[in-house]
C-alpha cells in the first residue's frame, strides 16, 4: 500500500476530492481562476541607499511670512531634509552644529532674520565646514507666483550650473556645496525614482539666481515651478558657522549702507531744489537793467498850476484836549453864549 501511495500520490489526492464531492461517480469540474487585478506596485529601489545626506532646514525667530513659506517650499522639494524649531536670536551660531548632531544631519540651511526686513541664508557642512553666508533678495514662493509647472513630490532633481562656476575657485567651492545640499541622494527612502525637474544656478550681476523648472516629456521644454530667489554672497568661512575667512565678496553692499545711500540721494535732491529757489530769489532782487528814457512819453503830460505859497505868521490856537465828550459840549455852549452877549 505504501508503494502505491508513492506512485499515485496525485491520483490519491484526486480520489479524496472525489469522495468529498456529493456525486462519487461524477467527474470533478475544473475550478475557474479568479480574475487578475491590475495594481501599480509602489516604487521599489533597485539599489542600496549609500549617500546618506541629511539637511537640516530651520530659521531664527523674527522671520516674516514670506521666509516661512520659502523654508516650507524647500522642505517639500528636498525629501532628505529635516525640520527643527526656531532658534533664539541671542544664541551663538556655533550652537547649530550641536543641533545638527542631535538631528543626525551633516548639512544645514539656516535662515537668519535681522531688523524684520533683512534675510540671510547660511549653507554649511557640519561640523567641519566650510560654510557660506548669503543675503537673500527677491524672494518669490510657490503659492505667490502661481506657476503653471508641477512636479512629483519627492522626485530627484537635476542640477544645472552656469559655466562661471568652473572658472572661479570660490564659485567652484560653492558649486560643490550646492551639489551636496540640494541633490537628493539616490535610493533615498522618501524619494521617487523619477527625474522631472531641474534646479538652475546662474550667475548674473555678481549674484546667484536660483530657479526651479519642470521637464515636459513631450518636447523636453521647461516650465518654471518655483520658488525663486537671489543669493548675494557675503563671505565663505573655513569652519561651520565661523572660522577663518576664505573669501569675501568685494561687490557686496550691506542693506544698511544701501538704505543710507538712498536717504542721502533723496536729501541731495531736496538740497538742490532749495539752492535753485535761492538763486531765483537773488535774481529777482538784483538790479534791473535801466531802459533809456523815451522822449515821446511827455507828449500828453499837462503841467499843474502853480499856487502861491502862503506863510502863516500867527500861531494857531491850540485846541483844548478833552477826553470827556460832555465837558467838550459844555465848553462849546459857553463860547456860543459869549458870542450872543457880545452881539447883543
Short mmCIF file of C-alpha atoms in Angstrom, two decimals, residues 63-295:
data_model
loop_
_atom_site.label_atom_id
_atom_site.label_comp_id
_atom_site.label_asym_id
_atom_site.label_seq_id
_atom_site.Cartn_x
_atom_site.Cartn_y
_atom_site.Cartn_z
CA UNK A 63 11.20 85.89 10.19
CA UNK A 64 8.25 87.12 8.14
CA UNK A 65 5.60 85.05 6.37
CA UNK A 66 7.43 85.00 3.02
CA UNK A 67 10.55 83.48 4.56
CA UNK A 68 8.44 80.89 6.35
CA UNK A 69 6.77 79.87 3.08
CA UNK A 70 10.15 79.72 1.29
CA UNK A 71 11.52 77.46 4.01
CA UNK A 72 8.48 75.18 3.71
CA UNK A 73 8.87 75.03 -0.09
CA UNK A 74 12.50 73.92 0.23
CA UNK A 75 11.47 71.19 2.69
CA UNK A 76 8.86 69.99 0.20
CA UNK A 77 11.31 69.91 -2.71
CA UNK A 78 14.05 68.17 -0.69
CA UNK A 79 12.83 64.82 0.73
CA UNK A 80 16.16 64.32 2.52
CA UNK A 81 15.61 67.41 4.69
CA UNK A 82 14.62 67.68 8.34
CA UNK A 83 12.92 70.42 10.33
CA UNK A 84 13.53 71.88 13.76
CA UNK A 85 12.13 74.60 16.00
CA UNK A 86 13.18 78.21 15.58
CA UNK A 87 16.41 79.22 17.25
CA UNK A 88 16.61 82.14 19.66
CA UNK A 89 18.45 85.16 18.26
CA UNK A 90 20.50 85.52 21.43
CA UNK A 91 22.19 82.14 20.91
CA UNK A 92 25.51 81.93 19.12
CA UNK A 93 25.63 80.39 15.66
CA UNK A 94 28.09 77.62 16.57
CA UNK A 95 25.25 76.07 18.64
CA UNK A 96 23.72 74.97 15.30
CA UNK A 97 26.47 72.33 14.98
CA UNK A 98 25.19 70.65 18.14
CA UNK A 99 21.60 70.84 16.85
CA UNK A 100 22.66 69.15 13.60
CA UNK A 101 24.45 66.45 15.56
CA UNK A 102 21.35 65.76 17.64
CA UNK A 103 19.21 65.61 14.47
CA UNK A 104 21.79 63.31 12.77
CA UNK A 105 22.29 65.84 9.93
CA UNK A 106 25.54 66.62 8.16
CA UNK A 107 24.32 69.63 6.12
CA UNK A 108 22.41 72.72 7.21
CA UNK A 109 20.39 75.57 5.67
CA UNK A 110 19.81 78.27 8.27
CA UNK A 111 17.71 81.41 7.68
CA UNK A 112 18.71 84.37 9.84
CA UNK A 113 16.43 87.41 10.06
CA UNK A 114 17.61 90.85 11.16
CA UNK A 115 15.62 94.05 11.73
CA UNK A 116 12.49 92.21 10.49
CA UNK A 117 13.38 93.14 6.91
CA UNK A 118 16.78 91.64 6.05
CA UNK A 119 17.12 87.89 5.40
CA UNK A 120 20.42 85.99 5.45
CA UNK A 121 20.98 82.35 4.47
CA UNK A 122 23.73 80.11 5.82
CA UNK A 123 24.80 76.99 3.89
CA UNK A 124 27.09 74.81 5.97
CA UNK A 125 28.77 71.42 6.00
CA UNK A 126 28.61 70.48 9.66
CA UNK A 127 30.66 70.15 11.75
CA UNK A 128 33.94 70.50 9.82
CA UNK A 129 32.94 73.19 7.30
CA UNK A 130 33.12 75.08 5.03
CA UNK A 131 30.15 77.44 5.32
CA UNK A 132 28.87 80.36 3.25
CA UNK A 133 26.73 83.34 4.18
CA UNK A 134 24.36 84.94 1.65
CA UNK A 135 21.95 87.85 1.56
CA UNK A 136 18.62 86.62 0.16
CA UNK A 137 16.82 89.02 -2.17
CA UNK A 138 13.75 88.96 -4.45
CA UNK A 139 12.05 86.03 -2.73
CA UNK A 140 9.01 84.52 -4.50
CA UNK A 141 7.33 81.38 -3.17
CA UNK A 142 5.31 78.62 -4.80
CA UNK A 143 1.95 79.96 -3.65
CA UNK A 144 2.77 83.51 -4.68
CA UNK A 145 3.93 83.03 -8.25
CA UNK A 146 1.06 80.79 -9.46
CA UNK A 147 3.34 78.90 -11.83
CA UNK A 148 1.91 76.54 -14.42
CA UNK A 149 4.57 73.87 -13.85
CA UNK A 150 4.25 70.95 -11.46
CA UNK A 151 6.48 68.07 -10.39
CA UNK A 152 6.13 64.83 -8.49
CA UNK A 153 6.59 65.15 -4.76
CA UNK A 154 9.87 63.57 -3.69
CA UNK A 155 11.32 63.23 -7.19
CA UNK A 156 15.04 63.72 -7.68
CA UNK A 157 16.15 66.95 -9.42
CA UNK A 158 18.81 67.68 -11.98
CA UNK A 159 21.28 70.43 -11.05
CA UNK A 160 22.26 72.91 -13.75
CA UNK A 161 25.15 75.33 -13.14
CA UNK A 162 26.44 78.35 -15.00
CA UNK A 163 29.83 77.87 -16.73
CA UNK A 164 31.27 80.61 -14.49
CA UNK A 165 31.13 78.15 -11.56
CA UNK A 166 34.08 76.28 -13.12
CA UNK A 167 36.17 79.40 -13.75
CA UNK A 168 36.48 80.96 -10.30
CA UNK A 169 37.77 79.00 -7.24
CA UNK A 170 35.21 80.40 -4.79
CA UNK A 171 32.37 79.57 -7.20
CA UNK A 172 33.77 76.04 -7.58
CA UNK A 173 33.60 75.63 -3.81
CA UNK A 174 30.01 76.89 -3.76
CA UNK A 175 29.11 74.52 -6.60
CA UNK A 176 30.28 71.51 -4.59
CA UNK A 177 28.35 72.81 -1.57
CA UNK A 178 25.18 73.22 -3.64
CA UNK A 179 25.55 69.71 -5.10
CA UNK A 180 25.87 68.10 -1.69
CA UNK A 181 22.95 70.05 -0.18
CA UNK A 182 20.32 70.32 -2.94
CA UNK A 183 20.78 66.98 -4.74
CA UNK A 184 18.52 64.22 -3.40
CA UNK A 185 20.57 61.08 -2.64
CA UNK A 186 19.92 58.10 -4.90
CA UNK A 187 17.69 55.35 -3.45
CA UNK A 188 16.58 57.59 -0.60
CA UNK A 189 13.57 56.02 1.18
CA UNK A 190 11.41 59.14 0.82
CA UNK A 191 12.42 59.89 -2.78
CA UNK A 192 10.84 58.69 -6.03
CA UNK A 193 12.91 57.11 -8.84
CA UNK A 194 11.96 59.84 -11.30
CA UNK A 195 13.71 62.95 -12.59
CA UNK A 196 11.18 65.55 -13.69
CA UNK A 197 12.53 68.95 -12.60
CA UNK A 198 15.74 71.00 -12.72
CA UNK A 199 17.42 73.28 -10.19
CA UNK A 200 19.31 76.01 -12.07
CA UNK A 201 22.05 78.16 -10.53
CA UNK A 202 23.03 81.06 -12.79
CA UNK A 203 25.36 83.99 -12.07
CA UNK A 204 24.28 87.47 -13.16
CA UNK A 205 25.27 90.85 -11.73
CA UNK A 206 27.63 89.19 -9.18
CA UNK A 207 24.69 87.27 -7.70
CA UNK A 208 23.48 83.67 -7.82
CA UNK A 209 19.94 83.25 -9.22
CA UNK A 210 18.03 80.13 -8.17
CA UNK A 211 15.21 78.77 -10.37
CA UNK A 212 13.22 75.53 -10.44
CA UNK A 213 11.85 74.22 -13.77
CA UNK A 214 9.69 71.26 -14.74
CA UNK A 215 10.79 68.98 -17.61
CA UNK A 216 7.89 68.33 -20.00
CA UNK A 217 8.14 64.91 -21.65
CA UNK A 218 6.50 65.82 -24.95
CA UNK A 219 9.04 68.29 -26.28
CA UNK A 220 11.57 68.46 -23.41
CA UNK A 221 10.72 72.12 -22.79
CA UNK A 222 10.97 73.77 -19.37
CA UNK A 223 8.20 75.37 -17.33
CA UNK A 224 9.03 77.24 -14.16
CA UNK A 225 7.62 75.83 -10.93
CA UNK A 226 9.15 77.97 -8.18
CA UNK A 227 10.30 79.06 -5.73
CA UNK A 228 12.78 81.65 -6.93
CA UNK A 229 15.28 83.80 -5.04
CA UNK A 230 18.61 85.58 -5.48
CA UNK A 231 21.68 84.90 -3.33
CA UNK A 232 24.20 87.69 -2.82
CA UNK A 233 27.41 86.14 -1.48
CA UNK A 234 28.91 87.85 1.58
CA UNK A 235 31.66 85.54 2.92
CA UNK A 236 32.91 81.98 2.80
CA UNK A 237 34.27 80.58 6.07
CA UNK A 238 36.60 77.65 6.59
CA UNK A 239 34.67 76.27 9.56
CA UNK A 240 31.00 75.65 10.14
CA UNK A 241 29.29 78.96 11.03
CA UNK A 242 32.61 80.66 11.70
CA UNK A 243 36.36 80.29 11.44
CA UNK A 244 38.90 81.90 9.12
CA UNK A 245 37.51 83.78 6.13
CA UNK A 246 38.32 82.06 2.83
CA UNK A 247 36.66 84.61 0.55
CA UNK A 248 34.95 87.98 0.98
CA UNK A 249 32.83 89.47 -1.77
CA UNK A 250 34.22 92.92 -2.73
CA UNK A 251 30.99 93.83 -4.58
CA UNK A 252 28.77 93.23 -1.57
CA UNK A 253 26.97 96.21 -0.08
CA UNK A 254 25.09 95.78 3.19
CA UNK A 255 21.36 96.64 3.33
CA UNK A 256 22.09 99.37 5.91
CA UNK A 257 24.56 101.03 3.54
CA UNK A 258 22.10 100.69 0.65
CA UNK A 259 19.32 102.36 2.64
CA UNK A 260 21.75 105.08 3.78
CA UNK A 261 22.72 105.87 0.17
CA UNK A 262 19.03 106.10 -0.78
CA UNK A 263 18.40 108.57 2.04
CA UNK A 264 21.46 110.61 1.04
CA UNK A 265 20.30 110.78 -2.59
CA UNK A 266 16.85 111.99 -1.51
CA UNK A 267 18.44 114.61 0.76
CA UNK A 268 20.73 115.76 -2.08
CA UNK A 269 17.72 116.26 -4.38
CA UNK A 270 15.99 118.33 -1.70
CA UNK A 271 19.10 120.45 -1.18
CA UNK A 272 19.39 121.03 -4.92
CA UNK A 273 15.78 122.27 -5.08
CA UNK A 274 16.41 124.67 -2.19
CA UNK A 275 19.52 126.05 -3.89
CA UNK A 276 17.59 126.63 -7.12
CA UNK A 277 14.93 128.57 -5.20
CA UNK A 278 17.58 130.75 -3.51
CA UNK A 279 19.23 131.52 -6.85
CA UNK A 280 15.87 132.58 -8.28
CA UNK A 281 15.23 134.89 -5.32
CA UNK A 282 18.66 136.52 -5.76
CA UNK A 283 17.95 137.08 -9.43
CA UNK A 284 14.64 138.78 -8.65
CA UNK A 285 16.23 141.07 -6.05
CA UNK A 286 19.15 142.00 -8.30
CA UNK A 287 19.47 145.40 -10.08
CA UNK A 288 17.33 145.70 -13.15
CA UNK A 289 18.70 146.99 -16.41
CA UNK A 290 17.74 150.66 -16.85
CA UNK A 291 15.99 151.44 -20.08
CA UNK A 292 16.76 154.80 -21.76
CA UNK A 293 14.06 157.45 -21.48
CA UNK A 294 11.65 157.74 -24.36
CA UNK A 295 11.17 161.39 -25.48
#
